[in-house]
Amino acid sequence: YLNWTDVSRDLKAEAMAAAEDADVILFFGGIDANLEGEEMGVELDGFLGGDRTHIKLPESQETLLKAL
C-alpha cells in the first residue's frame, strides 16, 4: 500500500490565497480511511486503535478553518 503526498505544495497557503478574494468560503473537512479503520496504528490526538476518542476535527483542519 502506497500513500502519495506532494509535500512540495503549501496547501494552507493555497487555500488562504483562494479565499482572499472570495465572498463566501465553503469548508469541507473530516477524515478518511487512512485515519479511521479497524486496528489502525495511527498515533494522533483523537484516535486510538482505529477509533475516534473525540468528535473534534483534526488539529490541522481546525487551524485552517480558524485562519480562513
PDB file of N, CA and C in Angstrom:
ATOM      1  N   TYR A   1       0.836  -1.177   0.000  1.00  0.00           N
ATOM      2  CA  TYR A   1       0.000   0.000   0.000  1.00  0.00           C
ATOM      3  C   TYR A   1       0.878   1.236   0.000  1.00  0.00           C
ATOM      4  N   LEU A   2       0.632   2.130  -0.939  1.00  0.00           N
ATOM      5  CA  LEU A   2       1.375   3.386  -1.015  1.00  0.00           C
ATOM      6  C   LEU A   2       0.419   4.553  -0.838  1.00  0.00           C
ATOM      7  N   ASN A   3       0.870   5.551  -0.133  1.00  0.00           N
ATOM      8  CA  ASN A   3       0.083   6.769   0.047  1.00  0.00           C
ATOM      9  C   ASN A   3       0.963   7.933  -0.386  1.00  0.00           C
ATOM     10  N   TRP A   4       0.636   8.552  -1.503  1.00  0.00           N
ATOM     11  CA  TRP A   4       1.454   9.628  -2.045  1.00  0.00           C
ATOM     12  C   TRP A   4       0.961  10.974  -1.549  1.00  0.00           C
ATOM     13  N   THR A   5       1.882  11.803  -1.120  1.00  0.00           N
ATOM     14  CA  THR A   5       1.576  13.163  -0.707  1.00  0.00           C
ATOM     15  C   THR A   5       2.607  14.087  -1.335  1.00  0.00           C
ATOM     16  N   ASP A   6       2.130  15.142  -1.967  1.00  0.00           N
ATOM     17  CA  ASP A   6       3.027  16.121  -2.572  1.00  0.00           C
ATOM     18  C   ASP A   6       3.437  17.124  -1.497  1.00  0.00           C
ATOM     19  N   VAL A   7       4.563  16.861  -0.840  1.00  0.00           N
ATOM     20  CA  VAL A   7       4.999  17.709   0.272  1.00  0.00           C
ATOM     21  C   VAL A   7       5.594  19.030  -0.200  1.00  0.00           C
ATOM     22  N   SER A   8       5.780  19.194  -1.504  1.00  0.00           N
ATOM     23  CA  SER A   8       6.341  20.444  -2.011  1.00  0.00           C
ATOM     24  C   SER A   8       5.293  21.552  -2.077  1.00  0.00           C
ATOM     25  N   ARG A   9       4.025  21.209  -1.949  1.00  0.00           N
ATOM     26  CA  ARG A   9       2.950  22.203  -2.012  1.00  0.00           C
ATOM     27  C   ARG A   9       2.583  22.675  -0.616  1.00  0.00           C
ATOM     28  N   ASP A  10       2.355  23.969  -0.476  1.00  0.00           N
ATOM     29  CA  ASP A  10       1.885  24.546   0.779  1.00  0.00           C
ATOM     30  C   ASP A  10       0.371  24.717   0.653  1.00  0.00           C
ATOM     31  N   LEU A  11      -0.370  23.672   1.030  1.00  0.00           N
ATOM     32  CA  LEU A  11      -1.813  23.664   0.820  1.00  0.00           C
ATOM     33  C   LEU A  11      -2.528  24.740   1.630  1.00  0.00           C
ATOM     34  N   LYS A  12      -2.034  25.047   2.827  1.00  0.00           N
ATOM     35  CA  LYS A  12      -2.660  26.109   3.623  1.00  0.00           C
ATOM     36  C   LYS A  12      -2.520  27.447   2.905  1.00  0.00           C
ATOM     37  N   ALA A  13      -1.339  27.734   2.381  1.00  0.00           N
ATOM     38  CA  ALA A  13      -1.124  28.988   1.651  1.00  0.00           C
ATOM     39  C   ALA A  13      -2.011  29.048   0.410  1.00  0.00           C
ATOM     40  N   GLU A  14      -2.165  27.921  -0.280  1.00  0.00           N
ATOM     41  CA  GLU A  14      -3.033  27.876  -1.457  1.00  0.00           C
ATOM     42  C   GLU A  14      -4.481  28.163  -1.070  1.00  0.00           C
ATOM     43  N   ALA A  15      -4.939  27.581   0.029  1.00  0.00           N
ATOM     44  CA  ALA A  15      -6.311  27.810   0.487  1.00  0.00           C
ATOM     45  C   ALA A  15      -6.516  29.266   0.888  1.00  0.00           C
ATOM     46  N   MET A  16      -5.542  29.831   1.585  1.00  0.00           N
ATOM     47  CA  MET A  16      -5.645  31.226   2.015  1.00  0.00           C
ATOM     48  C   MET A  16      -5.674  32.166   0.809  1.00  0.00           C
ATOM     49  N   ALA A  17      -4.856  31.888  -0.196  1.00  0.00           N
ATOM     50  CA  ALA A  17      -4.830  32.718  -1.401  1.00  0.00           C
ATOM     51  C   ALA A  17      -6.159  32.636  -2.148  1.00  0.00           C
ATOM     52  N   ALA A  18      -6.725  31.438  -2.233  1.00  0.00           N
ATOM     53  CA  ALA A  18      -8.006  31.262  -2.915  1.00  0.00           C
ATOM     54  C   ALA A  18      -9.131  31.962  -2.165  1.00  0.00           C
ATOM     55  N   ALA A  19      -9.056  31.978  -0.841  1.00  0.00           N
ATOM     56  CA  ALA A  19     -10.107  32.575  -0.019  1.00  0.00           C
ATOM     57  C   ALA A  19     -10.012  34.095   0.057  1.00  0.00           C
ATOM     58  N   GLU A  20      -8.853  34.627  -0.269  1.00  0.00           N
ATOM     59  CA  GLU A  20      -8.604  36.058  -0.098  1.00  0.00           C
ATOM     60  C   GLU A  20      -9.627  36.938  -0.812  1.00  0.00           C
ATOM     61  N   ASP A  21      -9.993  36.588  -2.026  1.00  0.00           N
ATOM     62  CA  ASP A  21     -10.927  37.396  -2.805  1.00  0.00           C
ATOM     63  C   ASP A  21     -12.340  36.826  -2.815  1.00  0.00           C
ATOM     64  N   ALA A  22     -12.585  35.813  -2.017  1.00  0.00           N
ATOM     65  CA  ALA A  22     -13.889  35.146  -2.026  1.00  0.00           C
ATOM     66  C   ALA A  22     -14.914  35.907  -1.193  1.00  0.00           C
ATOM     67  N   ASP A  23     -16.158  35.881  -1.640  1.00  0.00           N
ATOM     68  CA  ASP A  23     -17.256  36.446  -0.862  1.00  0.00           C
ATOM     69  C   ASP A  23     -17.764  35.431   0.157  1.00  0.00           C
ATOM     70  N   VAL A  24     -17.672  34.155  -0.201  1.00  0.00           N
ATOM     71  CA  VAL A  24     -18.153  33.068   0.649  1.00  0.00           C
ATOM     72  C   VAL A  24     -17.114  31.951   0.616  1.00  0.00           C
ATOM     73  N   ILE A  25     -16.901  31.319   1.766  1.00  0.00           N
ATOM     74  CA  ILE A  25     -15.981  30.185   1.849  1.00  0.00           C
ATOM     75  C   ILE A  25     -16.758  28.965   2.315  1.00  0.00           C
ATOM     76  N   LEU A  26     -16.660  27.875   1.571  1.00  0.00           N
ATOM     77  CA  LEU A  26     -17.241  26.601   1.985  1.00  0.00           C
ATOM     78  C   LEU A  26     -16.092  25.699   2.401  1.00  0.00           C
ATOM     79  N   PHE A  27     -16.142  25.218   3.631  1.00  0.00           N
ATOM     80  CA  PHE A  27     -15.084  24.349   4.152  1.00  0.00           C
ATOM     81  C   PHE A  27     -15.629  22.940   4.275  1.00  0.00           C
ATOM     82  N   PHE A  28     -14.984  22.005   3.602  1.00  0.00           N
ATOM     83  CA  PHE A  28     -15.352  20.598   3.687  1.00  0.00           C
ATOM     84  C   PHE A  28     -14.197  19.875   4.362  1.00  0.00           C
ATOM     85  N   GLY A  29     -14.391  19.439   5.572  1.00  0.00           N
ATOM     86  CA  GLY A  29     -13.346  18.765   6.330  1.00  0.00           C
ATOM     87  C   GLY A  29     -13.802  17.393   6.775  1.00  0.00           C
ATOM     88  N   GLY A  30     -12.942  16.725   7.491  1.00  0.00           N
ATOM     89  CA  GLY A  30     -13.264  15.404   8.004  1.00  0.00           C
ATOM     90  C   GLY A  30     -12.061  14.492   7.911  1.00  0.00           C
ATOM     91  N   ILE A  31     -12.323  13.216   7.981  1.00  0.00           N
ATOM     92  CA  ILE A  31     -11.242  12.230   7.954  1.00  0.00           C
ATOM     93  C   ILE A  31     -11.552  11.168   6.905  1.00  0.00           C
ATOM     94  N   ASP A  32     -10.552  10.364   6.594  1.00  0.00           N
ATOM     95  CA  ASP A  32     -10.753   9.272   5.649  1.00  0.00           C
ATOM     96  C   ASP A  32     -10.262   7.962   6.269  1.00  0.00           C
ATOM     97  N   ALA A  33     -10.256   6.920   5.483  1.00  0.00           N
ATOM     98  CA  ALA A  33      -9.893   5.591   5.987  1.00  0.00           C
ATOM     99  C   ALA A  33      -8.434   5.494   6.421  1.00  0.00           C
ATOM    100  N   ASN A  34      -7.592   6.467   6.036  1.00  0.00           N
ATOM    101  CA  ASN A  34      -6.204   6.449   6.497  1.00  0.00           C
ATOM    102  C   ASN A  34      -6.107   6.734   7.992  1.00  0.00           C
ATOM    103  N   LEU A  35      -7.105   7.413   8.550  1.00  0.00           N
ATOM    104  CA  LEU A  35      -7.097   7.734   9.975  1.00  0.00           C
ATOM    105  C   LEU A  35      -8.020   6.840  10.790  1.00  0.00           C
ATOM    106  N   GLU A  36      -9.113   6.419  10.201  1.00  0.00           N
ATOM    107  CA  GLU A  36     -10.086   5.643  10.966  1.00  0.00           C
ATOM    108  C   GLU A  36     -10.362   4.320  10.262  1.00  0.00           C
ATOM    109  N   GLY A  37      -9.987   3.239  10.890  1.00  0.00           N
ATOM    110  CA  GLY A  37     -10.219   1.910  10.346  1.00  0.00           C
ATOM    111  C   GLY A  37      -9.883   0.888  11.411  1.00  0.00           C
ATOM    112  N   GLU A  38     -10.314  -0.305  11.227  1.00  0.00           N
ATOM    113  CA  GLU A  38     -10.090  -1.346  12.223  1.00  0.00           C
ATOM    114  C   GLU A  38      -8.614  -1.517  12.549  1.00  0.00           C
ATOM    115  N   GLU A  39      -8.282  -1.325  13.812  1.00  0.00           N
ATOM    116  CA  GLU A  39      -6.931  -1.546  14.344  1.00  0.00           C
ATOM    117  C   GLU A  39      -5.840  -0.767  13.607  1.00  0.00           C
ATOM    118  N   MET A  40      -6.163   0.463  13.207  1.00  0.00           N
ATOM    119  CA  MET A  40      -5.159   1.307  12.554  1.00  0.00           C
ATOM    120  C   MET A  40      -4.125   1.733  13.586  1.00  0.00           C
ATOM    121  N   GLY A  41      -2.885   1.825  13.176  1.00  0.00           N
ATOM    122  CA  GLY A  41      -1.804   2.206  14.081  1.00  0.00           C
ATOM    123  C   GLY A  41      -1.537   3.701  14.097  1.00  0.00           C
ATOM    124  N   VAL A  42      -2.557   4.508  13.930  1.00  0.00           N
ATOM    125  CA  VAL A  42      -2.408   5.961  13.880  1.00  0.00           C
ATOM    126  C   VAL A  42      -2.135   6.499  15.274  1.00  0.00           C
ATOM    127  N   GLU A  43      -1.102   7.334  15.381  1.00  0.00           N
ATOM    128  CA  GLU A  43      -0.768   7.942  16.667  1.00  0.00           C
ATOM    129  C   GLU A  43      -0.991   9.442  16.583  1.00  0.00           C
ATOM    130  N   LEU A  44      -2.256   9.838  16.585  1.00  0.00           N
ATOM    131  CA  LEU A  44      -2.643  11.245  16.553  1.00  0.00           C
ATOM    132  C   LEU A  44      -3.664  11.503  17.643  1.00  0.00           C
ATOM    133  N   ASP A  45      -3.691  12.741  18.135  1.00  0.00           N
ATOM    134  CA  ASP A  45      -4.697  13.119  19.119  1.00  0.00           C
ATOM    135  C   ASP A  45      -6.080  12.896  18.524  1.00  0.00           C
ATOM    136  N   GLY A  46      -6.927  12.200  19.249  1.00  0.00           N
ATOM    137  CA  GLY A  46      -8.282  11.941  18.792  1.00  0.00           C
ATOM    138  C   GLY A  46      -8.496  10.567  18.201  1.00  0.00           C
ATOM    139  N   PHE A  47      -7.439   9.759  18.101  1.00  0.00           N
ATOM    140  CA  PHE A  47      -7.546   8.425  17.507  1.00  0.00           C
ATOM    141  C   PHE A  47      -6.846   7.403  18.390  1.00  0.00           C
ATOM    142  N   LEU A  48      -7.465   6.235  18.545  1.00  0.00           N
ATOM    143  CA  LEU A  48      -6.863   5.161  19.323  1.00  0.00           C
ATOM    144  C   LEU A  48      -7.280   3.828  18.713  1.00  0.00           C
ATOM    145  N   GLY A  49      -6.334   3.103  18.149  1.00  0.00           N
ATOM    146  CA  GLY A  49      -6.628   1.786  17.580  1.00  0.00           C
ATOM    147  C   GLY A  49      -7.650   1.811  16.467  1.00  0.00           C
ATOM    148  N   GLY A  50      -7.697   2.890  15.693  1.00  0.00           N
ATOM    149  CA  GLY A  50      -8.652   2.992  14.597  1.00  0.00           C
ATOM    150  C   GLY A  50      -9.982   3.585  14.993  1.00  0.00           C
ATOM    151  N   ASP A  51     -10.141   3.943  16.259  1.00  0.00           N
ATOM    152  CA  ASP A  51     -11.388   4.529  16.734  1.00  0.00           C
ATOM    153  C   ASP A  51     -11.185   5.990  17.105  1.00  0.00           C
ATOM    154  N   ARG A  52     -12.247   6.770  16.996  1.00  0.00           N
ATOM    155  CA  ARG A  52     -12.203   8.172  17.410  1.00  0.00           C
ATOM    156  C   ARG A  52     -12.340   8.237  18.925  1.00  0.00           C
ATOM    157  N   THR A  53     -11.562   9.110  19.563  1.00  0.00           N
ATOM    158  CA  THR A  53     -11.685   9.311  21.005  1.00  0.00           C
ATOM    159  C   THR A  53     -12.430  10.601  21.318  1.00  0.00           C
ATOM    160  N   HIS A  54     -12.622  11.461  20.305  1.00  0.00           N
ATOM    161  CA  HIS A  54     -13.479  12.645  20.424  1.00  0.00           C
ATOM    162  C   HIS A  54     -13.948  13.037  19.028  1.00  0.00           C
ATOM    163  N   ILE A  55     -14.907  13.938  18.958  1.00  0.00           N
ATOM    164  CA  ILE A  55     -15.555  14.278  17.692  1.00  0.00           C
ATOM    165  C   ILE A  55     -14.937  15.501  17.010  1.00  0.00           C
ATOM    166  N   LYS A  56     -13.963  16.147  17.649  1.00  0.00           N
ATOM    167  CA  LYS A  56     -13.360  17.350  17.069  1.00  0.00           C
ATOM    168  C   LYS A  56     -12.645  17.029  15.753  1.00  0.00           C
ATOM    169  N   LEU A  57     -12.543  18.051  14.907  1.00  0.00           N
ATOM    170  CA  LEU A  57     -11.760  17.908  13.680  1.00  0.00           C
ATOM    171  C   LEU A  57     -10.293  17.720  14.027  1.00  0.00           C
ATOM    172  N   PRO A  58      -9.527  17.089  13.148  1.00  0.00           N
ATOM    173  CA  PRO A  58      -8.084  17.022  13.370  1.00  0.00           C
ATOM    174  C   PRO A  58      -7.510  18.439  13.513  1.00  0.00           C
ATOM    175  N   GLU A  59      -6.457  18.574  14.310  1.00  0.00           N
ATOM    176  CA  GLU A  59      -5.890  19.885  14.631  1.00  0.00           C
ATOM    177  C   GLU A  59      -5.526  20.695  13.388  1.00  0.00           C
ATOM    178  N   SER A  60      -4.978  20.043  12.373  1.00  0.00           N
ATOM    179  CA  SER A  60      -4.586  20.772  11.158  1.00  0.00           C
ATOM    180  C   SER A  60      -5.792  21.407  10.472  1.00  0.00           C
ATOM    181  N   GLN A  61      -6.950  20.731  10.519  1.00  0.00           N
ATOM    182  CA  GLN A  61      -8.155  21.281   9.906  1.00  0.00           C
ATOM    183  C   GLN A  61      -8.737  22.406  10.756  1.00  0.00           C
ATOM    184  N   GLU A  62      -8.693  22.267  12.076  1.00  0.00           N
ATOM    185  CA  GLU A  62      -9.165  23.349  12.947  1.00  0.00           C
ATOM    186  C   GLU A  62      -8.332  24.605  12.735  1.00  0.00           C
ATOM    187  N   THR A  63      -7.017  24.439  12.607  1.00  0.00           N
ATOM    188  CA  THR A  63      -6.120  25.572  12.380  1.00  0.00           C
ATOM    189  C   THR A  63      -6.451  26.267  11.063  1.00  0.00           C
ATOM    190  N   LEU A  64      -6.655  25.489  10.006  1.00  0.00           N
ATOM    191  CA  LEU A  64      -7.001  26.061   8.708  1.00  0.00           C
ATOM    192  C   LEU A  64      -8.342  26.778   8.774  1.00  0.00           C
ATOM    193  N   LEU A  65      -9.328  26.163   9.390  1.00  0.00           N
ATOM    194  CA  LEU A  65     -10.659  26.758   9.476  1.00  0.00           C
ATOM    195  C   LEU A  65     -10.622  28.085  10.221  1.00  0.00           C
ATOM    196  N   LYS A  66      -9.873  28.155  11.307  1.00  0.00           N
ATOM    197  CA  LYS A  66      -9.741  29.414  12.054  1.00  0.00           C
ATOM    198  C   LYS A  66      -9.049  30.480  11.212  1.00  0.00           C
ATOM    199  N   ALA A  67      -8.047  30.089  10.440  1.00  0.00           N
ATOM    200  CA  ALA A  67      -7.323  31.045   9.597  1.00  0.00           C
ATOM    201  C   ALA A  67      -8.208  31.581   8.471  1.00  0.00           C
ATOM    202  N   LEU A  68      -9.064  30.715   7.938  1.00  0.00           N
ATOM    203  CA  LEU A  68      -9.956  31.148   6.864  1.00  0.00           C
ATOM    204  C   LEU A  68     -10.986  32.123   7.389  1.00  0.00           C
TER     205      LEU A  68
END
